[in-house]
PDB file of C-alpha atoms in Angstrom:
ATOM      1  CA  MET A 625     106.765 -37.908  13.338  1.00 51.00           C
ATOM      2  CA  THR A 626     108.187 -41.393  12.965  1.00 56.00           C
ATOM      3  CA  GLU A 627     107.116 -42.895  16.288  1.00 62.00           C
ATOM      4  CA  ASP A 628     103.785 -44.648  16.476  1.00 64.00           C
ATOM      5  CA  ALA A 629     101.242 -43.588  19.122  1.00 65.00           C
ATOM      6  CA  PHE A 630     101.085 -47.210  20.285  1.00 68.00           C
ATOM      7  CA  PRO A 631     104.552 -48.756  20.293  1.00 69.00           C
ATOM      8  CA  ARG A 632     104.758 -52.319  19.070  1.00 73.00           C
ATOM      9  CA  ASP A 633     105.326 -55.107  21.587  1.00 75.00           C
ATOM     10  CA  PRO A 634     108.825 -56.465  20.910  1.00 75.00           C
ATOM     11  CA  GLU A 635     107.734 -60.000  21.852  1.00 76.00           C
ATOM     12  CA  ALA A 636     104.685 -59.978  19.552  1.00 75.00           C
ATOM     13  CA  PRO A 637     104.884 -61.956  16.294  1.00 75.00           C
ATOM     14  CA  GLU A 638     105.390 -60.082  13.057  1.00 77.00           C
ATOM     15  CA  PRO A 639     102.169 -59.019  11.326  1.00 71.00           C
ATOM     16  CA  ALA A 640     101.092 -60.948   8.256  1.00 70.00           C
ATOM     17  CA  ARG A 641     101.945 -59.248   4.948  1.00 70.00           C
ATOM     18  CA  PRO A 642      99.408 -59.285   2.102  1.00 66.00           C
ATOM     19  CA  PRO A 643     100.569 -61.278  -0.921  1.00 66.00           C
ATOM     20  CA  VAL A 644     101.844 -59.229  -3.862  1.00 63.00           C
ATOM     21  CA  THR A 645     100.735 -60.379  -7.304  1.00 64.00           C
ATOM     22  CA  PRO A 646     103.367 -59.536  -9.915  1.00 64.00           C
ATOM     23  CA  GLY A 647     100.977 -59.371 -12.859  1.00 61.00           C
ATOM     24  CA  ALA A 648      98.313 -57.205 -11.274  1.00 58.00           C
ATOM     25  CA  PRO A 649      96.748 -54.812 -13.791  1.00 58.00           C
ATOM     26  CA  VAL A 650      97.351 -51.128 -13.193  1.00 54.00           C
ATOM     27  CA  THR A 651      94.456 -48.847 -14.002  1.00 54.00           C
ATOM     28  CA  PRO A 652      95.519 -45.658 -15.784  1.00 53.00           C
ATOM     29  CA  GLY A 653      94.557 -42.508 -13.991  1.00 49.00           C
ATOM     30  CA  ALA A 654      94.338 -44.201 -10.600  1.00 50.00           C
ATOM     31  CA  SER A 655      97.510 -42.525  -9.468  1.00 50.00           C
ATOM     32  CA  GLY A 656      96.488 -39.029 -10.585  1.00 50.00           C
ATOM     33  CA  GLY A 657      97.375 -39.329 -14.287  1.00 52.00           C
ATOM     34  CA  SER A 658     101.057 -40.105 -13.793  1.00 56.00           C
ATOM     35  CA  PRO A 659     102.590 -42.978 -15.717  1.00 56.00           C
ATOM     36  CA  PRO A 660     102.800 -46.329 -13.927  1.00 57.00           C
ATOM     37  CA  PRO A 661     106.092 -46.863 -12.100  1.00 57.00           C
ATOM     38  CA  SER A 662     108.696 -48.953 -13.812  1.00 60.00           C
ATOM     39  CA  PRO A 663     109.363 -52.420 -12.380  1.00 61.00           C
ATOM     40  CA  SER A 664     112.923 -51.484 -11.405  1.00 69.00           C
ATOM     41  CA  ALA A 665     111.878 -48.340  -9.481  1.00 63.00           C
ATOM     42  CA  PRO A 666     111.348 -48.793  -5.701  1.00 69.00           C
ATOM     43  CA  ALA A 667     107.732 -48.703  -4.591  1.00 70.00           C
ATOM     44  CA  ALA A 668     106.500 -45.835  -2.447  1.00 73.00           C
ATOM     45  CA  PRO A 669     106.502 -46.735   1.268  1.00 79.00           C
ATOM     46  CA  GLN A 670     103.083 -47.693   2.529  1.00 82.00           C
ATOM     47  CA  ALA A 671     101.690 -46.940   5.962  1.00 81.00           C
ATOM     48  CA  PRO A 672     102.445 -49.782   8.396  1.00 84.00           C
ATOM     49  CA  ARG A 673      99.558 -52.138   8.942  1.00 82.00           C
ATOM     50  CA  PRO A 674      98.460 -53.000  12.473  1.00 78.00           C
ATOM     51  CA  PRO A 675      99.532 -56.444  13.619  1.00 76.00           C
ATOM     52  CA  ALA A 676      97.139 -59.258  12.858  1.00 74.00           C
ATOM     53  CA  TYR A 677      95.116 -60.491  15.834  1.00 69.00           C
ATOM     54  CA  THR A 678      96.276 -63.782  17.204  1.00 70.00           C
ATOM     55  CA  PRO A 679      94.494 -65.263  20.205  1.00 73.00           C
ATOM     56  CA  GLY A 680      96.610 -65.871  23.219  1.00 78.00           C
ATOM     57  CA  SER A 681      99.614 -64.050  24.528  1.00 80.00           C
ATOM     58  CA  ALA A 682     103.156 -63.520  23.319  1.00 79.00           C
ATOM     59  CA  GLN A 683     104.250 -64.857  26.702  1.00 83.00           C
ATOM     60  CA  PRO A 684     103.994 -68.670  26.652  1.00 81.00           C
ATOM     61  CA  ARG A 685     103.411 -68.903  30.412  1.00 81.00           C
ATOM     62  CA  LEU A 686     100.059 -67.162  29.938  1.00 81.00           C
ATOM     63  CA  ASN A 687      98.910 -69.562  27.220  1.00 82.00           C
ATOM     64  CA  ARG A 688      98.661 -72.529  29.579  1.00 82.00           C
ATOM     65  CA  PRO A 689      95.245 -73.994  30.422  1.00 82.00           C
ATOM     66  CA  VAL A 690      93.389 -72.482  33.349  1.00 78.00           C
ATOM     67  CA  HIS A 691      93.876 -75.502  35.612  1.00 78.00           C
ATOM     68  CA  GLU A 692      97.650 -75.212  35.173  1.00 82.00           C
ATOM     69  CA  ARG A 693      97.728 -71.461  35.812  1.00 80.00           C
ATOM     70  CA  TYR A 694      95.443 -71.662  38.846  1.00 80.00           C
ATOM     71  CA  PRO A 695      95.862 -75.069  40.515  1.00 79.00           C
ATOM     72  CA  GLN A 696      93.783 -74.014  43.515  1.00 78.00           C
ATOM     73  CA  ILE A 697      90.674 -73.903  41.312  1.00 72.00           C
ATOM     74  CA  ARG A 698      89.417 -77.437  40.952  1.00 69.00           C
ATOM     75  CA  PRO A 699      86.754 -78.524  38.495  1.00 66.00           C
ATOM     76  CA  THR A 700      84.448 -79.349  41.394  1.00 64.00           C
ATOM     77  CA  SER A 701      85.078 -76.246  43.518  1.00 53.00           C
ATOM     78  CA  GLY A 702      81.928 -75.687  45.506  1.00 57.00           C
ATOM     79  CA  TYR A 703      79.430 -78.328  44.535  1.00 64.00           C
ATOM     80  CA  GLY A 704      81.774 -81.311  44.845  1.00 64.00           C
ATOM     81  CA  ASP A 705      83.713 -80.192  47.904  1.00 61.00           C
ATOM     82  CA  PRO A 706      83.259 -82.777  50.684  1.00 66.00           C
ATOM     83  CA  ARG A 707      83.718 -80.096  53.345  1.00 67.00           C
ATOM     84  CA  ILE A 708      80.408 -78.486  52.320  1.00 64.00           C
ATOM     85  CA  THR A 709      77.600 -80.285  54.105  1.00 69.00           C
ATOM     86  CA  ARG A 710      74.763 -77.727  54.039  1.00 67.00           C
ATOM     87  CA  THR A 711      73.867 -74.840  51.815  1.00 67.00           C
ATOM     88  CA  GLY A 712      72.758 -71.459  53.063  1.00 68.00           C
ATOM     89  CA  PRO A 713      73.323 -69.550  56.278  1.00 71.00           C
ATOM     90  CA  GLY A 714      71.339 -71.911  58.503  1.00 65.00           C
ATOM     91  CA  PRO A 715      67.868 -72.335  59.948  1.00 64.00           C
ATOM     92  CA  GLY A 716      65.952 -69.197  60.776  1.00 64.00           C
ATOM     93  CA  ALA A 717      68.059 -66.888  58.623  1.00 65.00           C
ATOM     94  CA  GLY A 718      66.099 -64.125  56.958  1.00 66.00           C
ATOM     95  CA  THR A 719      63.192 -64.205  59.379  1.00 67.00           C
ATOM     96  CA  GLU A 720      62.574 -61.276  61.662  1.00 68.00           C
ATOM     97  CA  GLN A 721      63.531 -62.010  65.253  1.00 73.00           C
ATOM     98  CA  GLU A 722      62.094 -58.784  66.765  1.00 78.00           C
ATOM     99  CA  PRO A 723      59.235 -57.446  64.605  1.00 77.00           C
ATOM    100  CA  GLU A 724      58.388 -54.635  67.059  1.00 80.00           C
ATOM    101  CA  ARG A 725      61.912 -53.239  66.889  1.00 79.00           C
ATOM    102  CA  SER A 726      61.915 -53.508  63.114  1.00 81.00           C
ATOM    103  CA  SER A 727      58.648 -51.615  62.779  1.00 85.00           C
ATOM    104  CA  LYS A 728      59.901 -48.864  65.116  1.00 82.00           C
ATOM    105  CA  LEU A 729      63.093 -48.492  63.113  1.00 82.00           C
ATOM    106  CA  THR A 730      61.175 -48.412  59.833  1.00 87.00           C
ATOM    107  CA  ALA A 731      58.769 -45.748  61.132  1.00 85.00           C
ATOM    108  CA  ARG A 732      61.666 -43.675  62.455  1.00 80.00           C
ATOM    109  CA  LEU A 733      63.564 -43.968  59.203  1.00 85.00           C
ATOM    110  CA  THR A 734      60.506 -42.990  57.172  1.00 90.00           C
ATOM    111  CA  LEU A 735      59.882 -39.948  59.355  1.00 83.00           C
ATOM    112  CA  ALA A 736      63.545 -38.897  59.223  1.00 80.00           C
ATOM    113  CA  LEU A 737      63.664 -39.245  55.419  1.00 88.00           C
ATOM    114  CA  THR A 738      60.489 -37.184  55.114  1.00 89.00           C
ATOM    115  CA  VAL A 739      62.024 -34.449  57.257  1.00 84.00           C
ATOM    116  CA  VAL A 740      65.257 -34.514  55.225  1.00 85.00           C
ATOM    117  CA  ILE A 741      63.316 -34.152  51.972  1.00 91.00           C
ATOM    118  CA  GLY A 742      61.398 -31.269  53.536  1.00 88.00           C
ATOM    119  CA  GLN A 743      64.670 -29.653  54.594  1.00 89.00           C
ATOM    120  CA  LEU A 744      66.057 -29.880  51.075  1.00 92.00           C
ATOM    121  CA  TRP A 745      62.865 -28.388  49.657  1.00 92.00           C
ATOM    122  CA  GLY A 746      62.958 -25.625  52.272  1.00 91.00           C
ATOM    123  CA  LEU A 747      66.608 -24.935  51.519  1.00 92.00           C
ATOM    124  CA  THR A 748      65.848 -24.367  47.835  1.00 94.00           C
ATOM    125  CA  ILE A 749      63.083 -21.905  48.754  1.00 92.00           C
ATOM    126  CA  VAL A 750      65.306 -20.095  51.285  1.00 93.00           C
ATOM    127  CA  VAL A 751      68.141 -19.715  48.764  1.00 94.00           C
ATOM    128  CA  ASP A 752      65.679 -18.523  46.086  1.00 93.00           C
ATOM    129  CA  GLU A 753      64.213 -15.907  48.434  1.00 91.00           C
ATOM    130  CA  TRP A 754      67.671 -14.769  49.562  1.00 91.00           C
ATOM    131  CA  MET A 755      68.840 -14.371  45.954  1.00 93.00           C
ATOM    132  CA  SER A 756      65.649 -12.429  45.136  1.00 93.00           C
ATOM    133  CA  GLY A 757      66.423  -9.964  47.915  1.00 91.00           C
ATOM    134  CA  ASN A 758      63.646 -11.039  50.307  1.00 90.00           C
ATOM    135  CA  THR A 759      65.901 -11.501  53.304  1.00 90.00           C
ATOM    136  CA  GLY A 760      63.056 -11.431  55.810  1.00 91.00           C
ATOM    137  CA  THR A 761      61.415 -14.469  54.215  1.00 90.00           C
ATOM    138  CA  ALA A 762      64.812 -16.149  53.963  1.00 91.00           C
ATOM    139  CA  TRP A 763      65.382 -15.753  57.712  1.00 93.00           C
ATOM    140  CA  TRP A 764      61.968 -17.276  58.468  1.00 93.00           C
ATOM    141  CA  GLY A 765      62.894 -20.175  56.174  1.00 91.00           C
ATOM    142  CA  ALA A 766      66.220 -20.617  57.943  1.00 92.00           C
ATOM    143  CA  GLY A 767      64.318 -20.826  61.234  1.00 93.00           C
ATOM    144  CA  PHE A 768      62.086 -23.524  59.729  1.00 89.00           C
ATOM    145  CA  LEU A 769      65.180 -25.499  58.714  1.00 90.00           C
ATOM    146  CA  CYS A 770      66.621 -25.261  62.233  1.00 91.00           C
ATOM    147  CA  LEU A 771      63.292 -26.358  63.727  1.00 90.00           C
ATOM    148  CA  SER A 772      63.066 -29.385  61.429  1.00 85.00           C
ATOM    149  CA  PHE A 773      66.640 -30.336  62.376  1.00 87.00           C
ATOM    150  CA  LEU A 774      65.644 -30.210  66.055  1.00 90.00           C
ATOM    151  CA  VAL A 775      62.665 -32.483  65.276  1.00 82.00           C
ATOM    152  CA  VAL A 776      64.987 -35.077  63.740  1.00 80.00           C
ATOM    153  CA  LEU A 777      67.339 -34.759  66.713  1.00 86.00           C
ATOM    154  CA  GLY A 778      64.397 -35.283  69.096  1.00 85.00           C
ATOM    155  CA  ILE A 779      63.328 -38.402  67.196  1.00 75.00           C
ATOM    156  CA  TRP A 780      66.859 -39.722  67.469  1.00 78.00           C
ATOM    157  CA  LEU A 781      66.984 -39.084  71.224  1.00 85.00           C
ATOM    158  CA  LEU A 782      63.548 -40.658  71.765  1.00 80.00           C
ATOM    159  CA  ASP A 783      64.763 -44.217  72.306  1.00 72.00           C
ATOM    160  CA  PRO A 784      68.503 -44.427  72.998  1.00 73.00           C
ATOM    161  CA  LYS A 785      68.470 -48.140  73.804  1.00 72.00           C
ATOM    162  CA  ASP A 786      67.714 -48.934  70.159  1.00 63.00           C
ATOM    163  CA  ARG A 787      71.164 -47.951  68.929  1.00 60.00           C
TER     164      ARG A 787
END
């Protein structure tokens, strides 16, 4: 297979080649006991080296400074903008305006989550009993699951003006 798994970018610079020293000593036996190649014989092709990393991009338009690429971003964006006069959402933000409503919603949510966890636990027991062959117990468990669903529905219908 002659094609590389990752084709080379045609606009990328050529990779750097390692320098070849003409008088480098050749160790005998390093090439499997064969005699060293003669200087006039062509060298065996080596595997291509990956291109050397160069920071930046092969496309010059991407190598510009950030303020030239994105002129809308100013060095003082935010803290030096004269249009910004106050920080934060305003006075009174984050404080509870209706604590009674909040406590009711929290209690309702806690009760509903408890019922949902109980339903999941009951569902595991019902499926286990059904798979064991105890269908009578499984039907009682299914009734429990329906009853707990009706409890959650009743809690939801309790105060319709809160939605």
